[in-house]
Short mmCIF file of C-alpha atoms and ligand atoms in Angstrom, two decimals:
data_model
loop_
_atom_site.label_atom_id
_atom_site.label_comp_id
_atom_site.label_asym_id
_atom_site.label_seq_id
_atom_site.Cartn_x
_atom_site.Cartn_y
_atom_site.Cartn_z
CA MET A 7 -18.60 -32.52 3.14
CA ILE A 8 -20.09 -31.78 0.08
CA VAL A 9 -20.30 -33.98 -2.97
CA ASP A 10 -21.43 -33.61 -6.28
CA ARG A 11 -23.53 -36.27 -8.75
CA GLN A 12 -20.18 -37.04 -10.17
CA GLY A 13 -18.75 -37.74 -6.84
CA ARG A 14 -16.56 -34.92 -6.85
CA ARG A 15 -15.54 -32.89 -3.56
CA LEU A 16 -13.47 -29.88 -2.96
CA ARG A 17 -9.93 -31.62 -1.55
CA ASN A 18 -7.49 -29.15 -2.98
CA LEU A 19 -7.40 -25.48 -2.26
CA ARG A 20 -5.14 -22.93 -4.21
CA VAL A 21 -4.81 -19.80 -2.57
CA SER A 22 -3.73 -16.41 -4.50
CA LEU A 23 -1.66 -14.57 -2.20
CA THR A 24 -1.54 -11.51 -4.33
CA SER A 25 -1.95 -10.56 -8.05
CA ALA A 26 1.40 -8.76 -8.17
CA CYS A 27 3.89 -10.29 -10.38
CA ASN A 28 7.49 -9.60 -10.95
CA TYR A 29 7.12 -11.24 -14.51
CA ALA A 30 5.01 -10.36 -17.46
CA CYS A 31 4.74 -13.67 -19.42
CA THR A 32 3.50 -13.35 -22.75
CA TYR A 33 0.82 -15.79 -22.41
CA CYS A 34 -0.43 -14.55 -18.96
CA VAL A 35 0.19 -10.62 -19.25
CA PRO A 36 -0.64 -9.73 -23.39
CA ASP A 37 0.31 -6.09 -22.31
CA GLY A 38 3.42 -6.88 -21.05
CA LYS A 39 2.93 -4.66 -17.95
CA ARG A 40 4.06 -5.77 -14.87
CA LEU A 41 1.42 -6.69 -12.25
CA VAL A 42 0.73 -4.78 -9.11
CA ALA A 43 -1.55 -5.96 -6.38
CA ALA A 44 -5.17 -5.78 -6.72
CA GLN A 45 -7.13 -3.28 -4.84
CA HIS A 46 -8.80 -4.66 -1.54
CA GLU A 47 -6.38 -7.61 -1.42
CA LEU A 48 -7.15 -9.73 1.69
CA SER A 49 -4.75 -9.60 4.80
CA ALA A 50 -2.55 -12.83 5.61
CA GLU A 51 -4.81 -13.12 8.88
CA ALA A 52 -8.08 -13.04 6.78
CA LEU A 53 -6.53 -15.47 4.22
CA GLY A 54 -5.31 -17.73 7.17
CA ARG A 55 -8.72 -17.55 8.73
CA GLY A 56 -10.39 -18.28 5.36
CA VAL A 57 -8.20 -21.29 4.91
CA ALA A 58 -9.16 -22.62 8.33
CA TYR A 59 -12.87 -22.15 7.57
CA LEU A 60 -12.41 -23.86 4.39
CA ILE A 61 -10.86 -26.86 5.82
CA GLU A 62 -13.80 -27.32 8.15
CA ALA A 63 -16.87 -26.30 5.57
CA ALA A 64 -15.31 -28.00 2.48
CA GLY A 65 -12.82 -30.98 3.60
CA ILE A 66 -9.75 -29.24 2.10
CA GLU A 67 -6.87 -31.41 2.75
CA ARG A 68 -4.18 -30.10 0.65
CA LEU A 69 -3.18 -26.39 0.17
CA ARG A 70 -1.09 -24.66 -2.60
CA ILE A 71 -0.10 -21.11 -2.31
CA THR A 72 0.15 -19.29 -5.73
CA GLY A 73 -0.32 -15.99 -7.20
CA GLY A 74 0.75 -13.39 -8.94
CA GLU A 75 3.90 -14.35 -7.55
CA PRO A 76 3.86 -15.44 -3.73
CA LEU A 77 7.17 -14.87 -3.02
CA ILE A 78 7.20 -10.97 -3.58
CA SER A 79 4.27 -10.49 -1.34
CA PRO A 80 4.96 -9.19 2.18
CA LYS A 81 2.09 -11.30 3.55
CA LEU A 82 3.98 -14.59 2.66
CA ASP A 83 5.43 -15.08 6.03
CA ALA A 84 2.29 -14.40 8.01
CA LEU A 85 0.15 -16.47 5.98
CA LEU A 86 2.46 -19.44 6.50
CA GLU A 87 2.49 -19.08 10.03
CA ALA A 88 -1.31 -19.01 9.79
CA VAL A 89 -1.62 -22.10 7.92
CA ALA A 90 1.07 -24.27 9.23
CA PRO A 91 -0.70 -25.58 12.53
CA LEU A 92 -4.03 -26.29 10.54
CA GLY A 93 -3.45 -29.98 10.08
CA LEU A 94 -3.37 -29.96 6.55
CA GLN A 95 -1.89 -33.06 4.52
CA ASP A 96 0.39 -30.83 2.41
CA ILE A 97 1.28 -27.20 2.01
CA SER A 98 2.89 -26.32 -1.10
CA LEU A 99 3.80 -23.27 -3.45
CA THR A 100 3.93 -22.16 -6.83
CA THR A 101 6.72 -19.51 -7.51
CA ASN A 102 8.86 -18.48 -10.57
CA GLY A 103 11.80 -18.99 -8.43
CA GLN A 104 13.18 -15.32 -8.71
CA LEU A 105 13.04 -14.73 -5.01
CA LEU A 106 13.28 -18.45 -3.89
CA ALA A 107 17.09 -18.05 -2.54
CA ARG A 108 15.89 -15.34 -0.32
CA LYS A 109 13.02 -16.96 0.97
CA LEU A 110 14.26 -20.54 1.41
CA PRO A 111 14.72 -20.14 5.20
CA VAL A 112 10.90 -18.97 5.58
CA LEU A 113 9.70 -21.64 3.61
CA LEU A 114 11.66 -24.31 5.43
CA ALA A 115 10.64 -22.88 8.71
CA ALA A 116 7.06 -23.18 7.81
CA GLY A 117 7.46 -26.76 7.29
CA ILE A 118 7.10 -26.57 3.13
CA ARG A 119 8.58 -29.64 1.76
CA ARG A 120 7.90 -29.52 -1.78
CA ILE A 121 7.32 -26.65 -4.48
CA ASN A 122 6.73 -25.96 -8.16
CA VAL A 123 8.78 -23.78 -9.83
CA SER A 124 7.79 -22.28 -13.29
CA LEU A 125 10.54 -22.31 -16.11
CA ASP A 126 9.64 -22.23 -19.70
CA THR A 127 13.17 -22.33 -21.05
CA LEU A 128 16.93 -22.99 -20.20
CA ASP A 129 17.86 -20.30 -22.67
CA ALA A 130 18.31 -16.70 -21.53
CA THR A 131 17.28 -14.89 -24.41
CA ALA A 132 14.05 -16.78 -24.88
CA PHE A 133 13.82 -16.54 -20.91
CA ARG A 134 13.62 -12.56 -21.43
CA ALA A 135 11.15 -12.97 -24.17
CA ILE A 136 8.73 -14.85 -22.64
CA ALA A 137 9.05 -13.85 -18.92
CA ARG A 138 9.61 -10.40 -19.83
CA GLY A 139 11.10 -9.79 -16.18
CA GLY A 140 13.70 -11.59 -13.59
CA ASP A 141 16.85 -13.41 -14.65
CA LEU A 142 17.51 -17.14 -15.44
CA ALA A 143 20.55 -17.39 -13.69
CA THR A 144 19.14 -16.23 -10.21
CA VAL A 145 16.25 -18.82 -10.87
CA LEU A 146 18.52 -21.69 -11.49
CA ALA A 147 20.64 -20.79 -8.54
CA GLY A 148 17.66 -20.68 -6.48
CA ILE A 149 16.51 -23.91 -7.56
CA GLU A 150 19.66 -25.31 -6.77
CA GLN A 151 19.53 -23.96 -3.27
CA ALA A 152 16.33 -25.14 -2.65
CA ALA A 153 17.14 -28.73 -3.80
CA ALA A 154 20.28 -28.97 -1.79
CA ALA A 155 18.16 -27.64 1.31
CA GLY A 156 15.96 -30.79 0.76
CA LEU A 157 12.80 -29.69 -1.05
CA ARG A 158 11.23 -31.90 -3.52
CA ILE A 159 10.98 -29.97 -6.78
CA LYS A 160 8.73 -29.95 -9.75
CA ILE A 161 9.41 -27.70 -12.63
CA ASN A 162 6.25 -26.36 -14.74
CA MET A 163 6.81 -25.52 -18.34
CA VAL A 164 4.02 -24.36 -20.63
CA PRO A 165 5.24 -25.48 -24.11
CA LEU A 166 4.73 -22.78 -26.80
CA ARG A 167 4.98 -23.34 -30.64
CA GLY A 168 7.64 -21.31 -32.16
CA GLN A 169 8.85 -20.06 -28.76
CA ASN A 170 10.25 -23.00 -26.55
CA LEU A 171 9.53 -26.19 -28.03
CA ASP A 172 13.33 -26.40 -28.63
CA GLN A 173 13.39 -26.68 -24.89
CA VAL A 174 11.41 -29.49 -24.17
CA LEU A 175 14.38 -32.01 -24.26
CA PRO A 176 16.89 -29.64 -22.45
CA LEU A 177 14.49 -28.90 -19.85
CA LEU A 178 13.58 -32.63 -19.63
CA ASP A 179 17.27 -33.65 -19.19
CA TYR A 180 17.78 -30.83 -16.83
CA CYS A 181 15.27 -32.28 -14.65
CA LEU A 182 15.99 -35.99 -14.73
CA ALA A 183 19.70 -35.34 -14.01
CA ARG A 184 18.69 -33.73 -10.83
CA GLY A 185 15.74 -35.87 -9.83
CA PHE A 186 13.02 -33.24 -10.55
CA GLU A 187 9.74 -34.07 -11.96
CA LEU A 188 9.13 -31.67 -15.16
CA ARG A 189 5.39 -30.92 -15.63
CA PHE A 190 4.32 -29.68 -18.92
CA ILE A 191 1.13 -27.52 -18.69
CA GLU A 192 -0.62 -27.22 -21.97
CA LEU A 193 -1.68 -23.80 -23.12
CA MET A 194 -5.04 -22.96 -21.52
CA ARG A 195 -7.49 -20.70 -23.08
CA MET A 196 -7.49 -18.34 -19.95
CA GLY A 197 -7.76 -14.56 -20.09
CA HIS A 198 -6.82 -13.07 -23.48
CA LEU A 199 -6.40 -16.45 -24.87
CA ALA A 200 -10.05 -17.20 -24.22
CA ARG A 201 -11.14 -14.45 -26.48
CA ASP A 202 -8.28 -14.70 -29.27
CA GLY A 203 -8.49 -18.25 -30.69
CA LYS A 204 -5.88 -17.36 -33.22
CA ALA A 205 -3.46 -16.36 -30.68
CA PHE A 206 -4.14 -19.67 -28.91
CA ASN A 207 -3.91 -21.75 -31.99
CA GLN A 208 -0.56 -20.18 -33.00
CA GLN A 209 1.14 -21.00 -29.80
CA PHE A 210 -0.65 -24.28 -28.43
CA ALA A 211 1.49 -27.58 -28.35
CA SER A 212 -0.45 -30.50 -27.65
CA LEU A 213 0.11 -33.52 -25.70
CA GLU A 214 0.53 -35.58 -28.62
CA GLN A 215 3.15 -33.28 -29.87
CA LEU A 216 4.98 -33.44 -26.73
CA LEU A 217 4.93 -37.10 -26.49
CA GLU A 218 6.46 -37.28 -29.71
CA LEU A 219 9.19 -35.00 -29.28
CA ILE A 220 10.24 -36.83 -25.95
CA GLY A 221 9.87 -40.21 -27.68
CA GLN A 222 12.69 -39.24 -30.20
CA ARG A 223 15.01 -39.39 -27.23
CA HIS A 224 13.76 -41.28 -24.34
CA PRO A 225 11.47 -44.61 -24.27
CA PHE A 226 8.68 -43.92 -21.60
CA GLN A 227 5.55 -45.63 -20.35
CA GLN A 228 2.31 -44.17 -18.79
CA ALA A 229 2.84 -44.45 -14.82
CA GLU A 230 0.19 -44.47 -12.16
CA ALA A 231 -1.03 -41.21 -10.83
CA PRO A 232 -3.51 -40.69 -7.96
CA LEU A 233 -7.21 -40.54 -8.95
CA ASP A 234 -7.92 -36.85 -8.85
CA ALA A 235 -4.58 -36.11 -10.13
CA THR A 236 -4.53 -33.29 -12.97
CA ALA A 237 -1.50 -34.49 -14.63
CA LEU A 238 -0.71 -37.74 -16.84
CA ARG A 239 2.39 -39.28 -15.44
CA TYR A 240 4.98 -41.10 -17.51
CA GLU A 241 8.09 -43.00 -16.44
CA ILE A 242 11.38 -43.10 -18.24
CA PRO A 243 12.69 -46.30 -16.91
CA GLY A 244 15.71 -45.70 -14.88
CA LYS A 245 15.79 -42.07 -15.28
CA GLY A 246 12.76 -40.48 -13.71
CA PHE A 247 9.20 -39.13 -14.36
CA PHE A 248 7.43 -36.43 -16.37
CA GLY A 249 3.97 -35.13 -16.40
CA VAL A 250 1.52 -33.30 -18.76
CA ILE A 251 -1.24 -31.37 -17.51
CA ALA A 252 -3.46 -31.73 -20.67
CA ASN A 253 -6.34 -29.47 -20.28
CA GLU A 254 -7.38 -29.60 -23.76
CA SER A 255 -6.29 -32.91 -24.89
CA VAL A 256 -7.05 -35.08 -21.98
CA PRO A 257 -9.66 -32.83 -19.83
CA PHE A 258 -9.35 -33.96 -16.04
CA CYS A 259 -12.91 -32.15 -15.22
CA ARG A 260 -14.50 -35.40 -14.23
CA THR A 261 -12.36 -35.81 -11.16
CA CYS A 262 -11.28 -32.29 -10.60
CA SER A 263 -10.94 -31.69 -6.48
CA ARG A 264 -9.81 -28.11 -7.17
CA LEU A 265 -11.21 -24.94 -5.31
CA ARG A 266 -9.40 -21.57 -5.77
CA LEU A 267 -9.63 -18.54 -3.69
CA SER A 268 -8.16 -15.10 -5.06
CA SER A 269 -6.29 -12.58 -3.20
CA THR A 270 -9.58 -10.11 -2.99
CA GLY A 271 -11.86 -12.94 -1.63
CA TRP A 272 -13.24 -14.51 -4.65
CA LEU A 273 -14.07 -18.22 -4.63
CA HIS A 274 -13.65 -19.87 -7.93
CA GLY A 275 -14.99 -23.68 -7.97
CA CYS A 276 -14.06 -24.01 -11.93
CA LEU A 277 -11.36 -22.03 -13.97
CA SER A 278 -13.55 -22.45 -16.97
CA SER A 279 -16.61 -21.03 -15.46
CA SER A 280 -17.28 -17.23 -15.13
CA ASN A 281 -19.13 -17.73 -11.84
CA ARG A 282 -17.32 -16.77 -8.44
CA HIS A 283 -18.42 -16.10 -4.92
CA GLN A 284 -17.10 -13.21 -2.87
CA VAL A 285 -16.35 -14.80 0.78
CA GLY A 286 -13.93 -12.27 1.94
CA ASP A 287 -16.23 -10.56 4.54
CA LEU A 288 -17.18 -14.04 5.95
CA PHE A 289 -13.46 -14.63 7.09
CA ASP A 290 -13.97 -11.61 9.44
CA LYS A 291 -17.10 -13.22 11.06
CA PRO A 292 -16.88 -15.77 13.88
CA ARG A 293 -16.96 -19.16 12.91
CA HIS A 294 -20.70 -19.90 13.98
CA GLN A 295 -21.80 -17.34 11.66
CA ALA A 296 -19.10 -18.00 8.62
CA LEU A 297 -19.57 -21.36 8.08
CA PRO A 298 -23.20 -22.10 7.11
CA ALA A 299 -23.09 -19.19 4.86
CA LEU A 300 -19.75 -20.47 3.49
CA GLN A 301 -21.25 -24.08 3.05
CA ARG A 302 -23.96 -22.67 0.94
CA LEU A 303 -21.56 -20.95 -1.24
CA LEU A 304 -19.42 -24.14 -1.72
CA VAL A 305 -22.29 -26.05 -2.82
CA GLN A 306 -22.49 -23.26 -5.60
CA ALA A 307 -18.96 -23.44 -6.37
CA LEU A 308 -18.88 -27.17 -6.70
CA ALA A 309 -21.95 -27.03 -9.15
CA ASP A 310 -19.90 -24.41 -11.27
CA LYS A 311 -17.45 -27.27 -12.26
CA GLN A 312 -17.73 -28.31 -16.11
CA GLU A 313 -19.20 -31.57 -16.31
CA LEU A 314 -16.47 -32.81 -18.86
CA ALA A 315 -14.08 -30.60 -20.45
CA PHE A 316 -12.30 -27.26 -20.07
CA SER A 317 -13.38 -24.97 -22.47
CA GLY A 318 -11.46 -21.72 -21.25
CA GLY A 319 -12.39 -18.71 -19.02
CA ALA A 320 -12.23 -15.25 -19.03
CA THR A 321 -10.39 -15.17 -15.61
CA VAL A 322 -6.66 -14.18 -15.93
CA MET A 323 -4.22 -16.44 -14.42
CA LYS A 324 -2.30 -13.84 -12.66
CA VAL A 325 -5.55 -13.23 -10.50
CA ILE A 326 -6.30 -16.94 -9.96
CA GLY A 327 -2.74 -18.31 -9.92
CA GLY A 328 -3.17 -21.34 -12.29
N1 SAM B 418 4.04 -16.67 -10.33
C1 SAM B 418 3.87 -18.03 -9.95
C2 SAM B 418 4.59 -18.82 -11.02
O1 SAM B 418 5.29 -18.38 -11.95
O2 SAM B 418 4.85 -20.28 -10.80
C3 SAM B 418 2.35 -18.85 -9.75
C4 SAM B 418 1.63 -17.94 -10.77
S1 SAM B 418 1.44 -18.45 -12.14
C5 SAM B 418 0.01 -17.74 -12.72
C6 SAM B 418 0.99 -20.10 -12.20
C7 SAM B 418 1.27 -21.13 -13.44
O3 SAM B 418 0.31 -20.99 -14.50
C8 SAM B 418 2.53 -20.70 -13.97
O4 SAM B 418 3.20 -22.34 -14.16
C9 SAM B 418 2.34 -20.43 -15.22
O5 SAM B 418 3.41 -20.66 -16.24
C10 SAM B 418 1.02 -20.99 -15.55
N2 SAM B 418 0.22 -20.36 -16.66
C11 SAM B 418 -0.34 -18.86 -16.59
N3 SAM B 418 -1.07 -18.68 -17.63
C12 SAM B 418 -1.28 -19.78 -18.26
C13 SAM B 418 -1.96 -20.37 -19.57
N4 SAM B 418 -2.89 -19.34 -20.06
N5 SAM B 418 -2.11 -21.73 -19.65
C14 SAM B 418 -1.03 -22.49 -19.12
N6 SAM B 418 -0.66 -22.15 -18.14
C15 SAM B 418 -0.51 -20.84 -17.54
#
């Protein structure tokens, strides 16, 4: 197991299945063009072998499948089949929910018990303006079906000044009424937002702003969260919980345990570093050849982590999956 000077290790792996997406969210895809799969994406078999190798080489315990949009990928079923028997503590998935109803049987059959659904607004007009794809009613119907099937659901919302702050309380009430946990993700300086400070500042809403808004309707108190959790957690007594991933306001770099693998085989130790390590070829090699080489690269990936604070990164979220 690889541990750095700050005691950090790589426990949580996020695999981007594809960079293709059926949305073109304003904060992720500035030119508004729907995303297609990257050239030379790894097959489900190679990704599955990669996950198995990373479990052994890095001590990965939990896997999240992301994208792009993982549910539009024809590789989803085969990847789930490959990772289900690997003995991971947890396999989860982040999706925009557009195809949730259709893919639900596959997720359930693979043993997925919890998902995160990204939903920035309950207002159909604002939804079209932000996501630039998909249909709100379809997402909501998919969420209801997933909940009825027993999946634990977290809703991810990126609060954006001037675009959806009026939705903070409606979304929170929607989640509390259904027993979902709402996760606010502070806007991150990724991709074009790392270069365009003005666009970032115009849209960024802080933890403080969110808590003030929420406090107007609900009394809340800070709740316990696991040591390497990225979200600050709050309890609204008698009603439920919400969280804030406050990348900017309260960075969590000191305890970050995440490792990311892109659909084209790049390993990223840190979202805020431009360093990345190509490992795709290693996943085609037998275990005894792949593991020593992988371990050397994992040491570098862990060393790429910021010491204290996230400062932005050129990588686009669609490529690495958030
Ligand atoms: N398509 C899937 C989805 O919509 O959840 C998975 C990929 S998406 C890139 C993962 C998450 O990253 C979404 O919740 C999205 O809102 C978030 N995201 C994308 N760009 C972001 C940014 N610049 N800052 C904060 N969150 C961002």
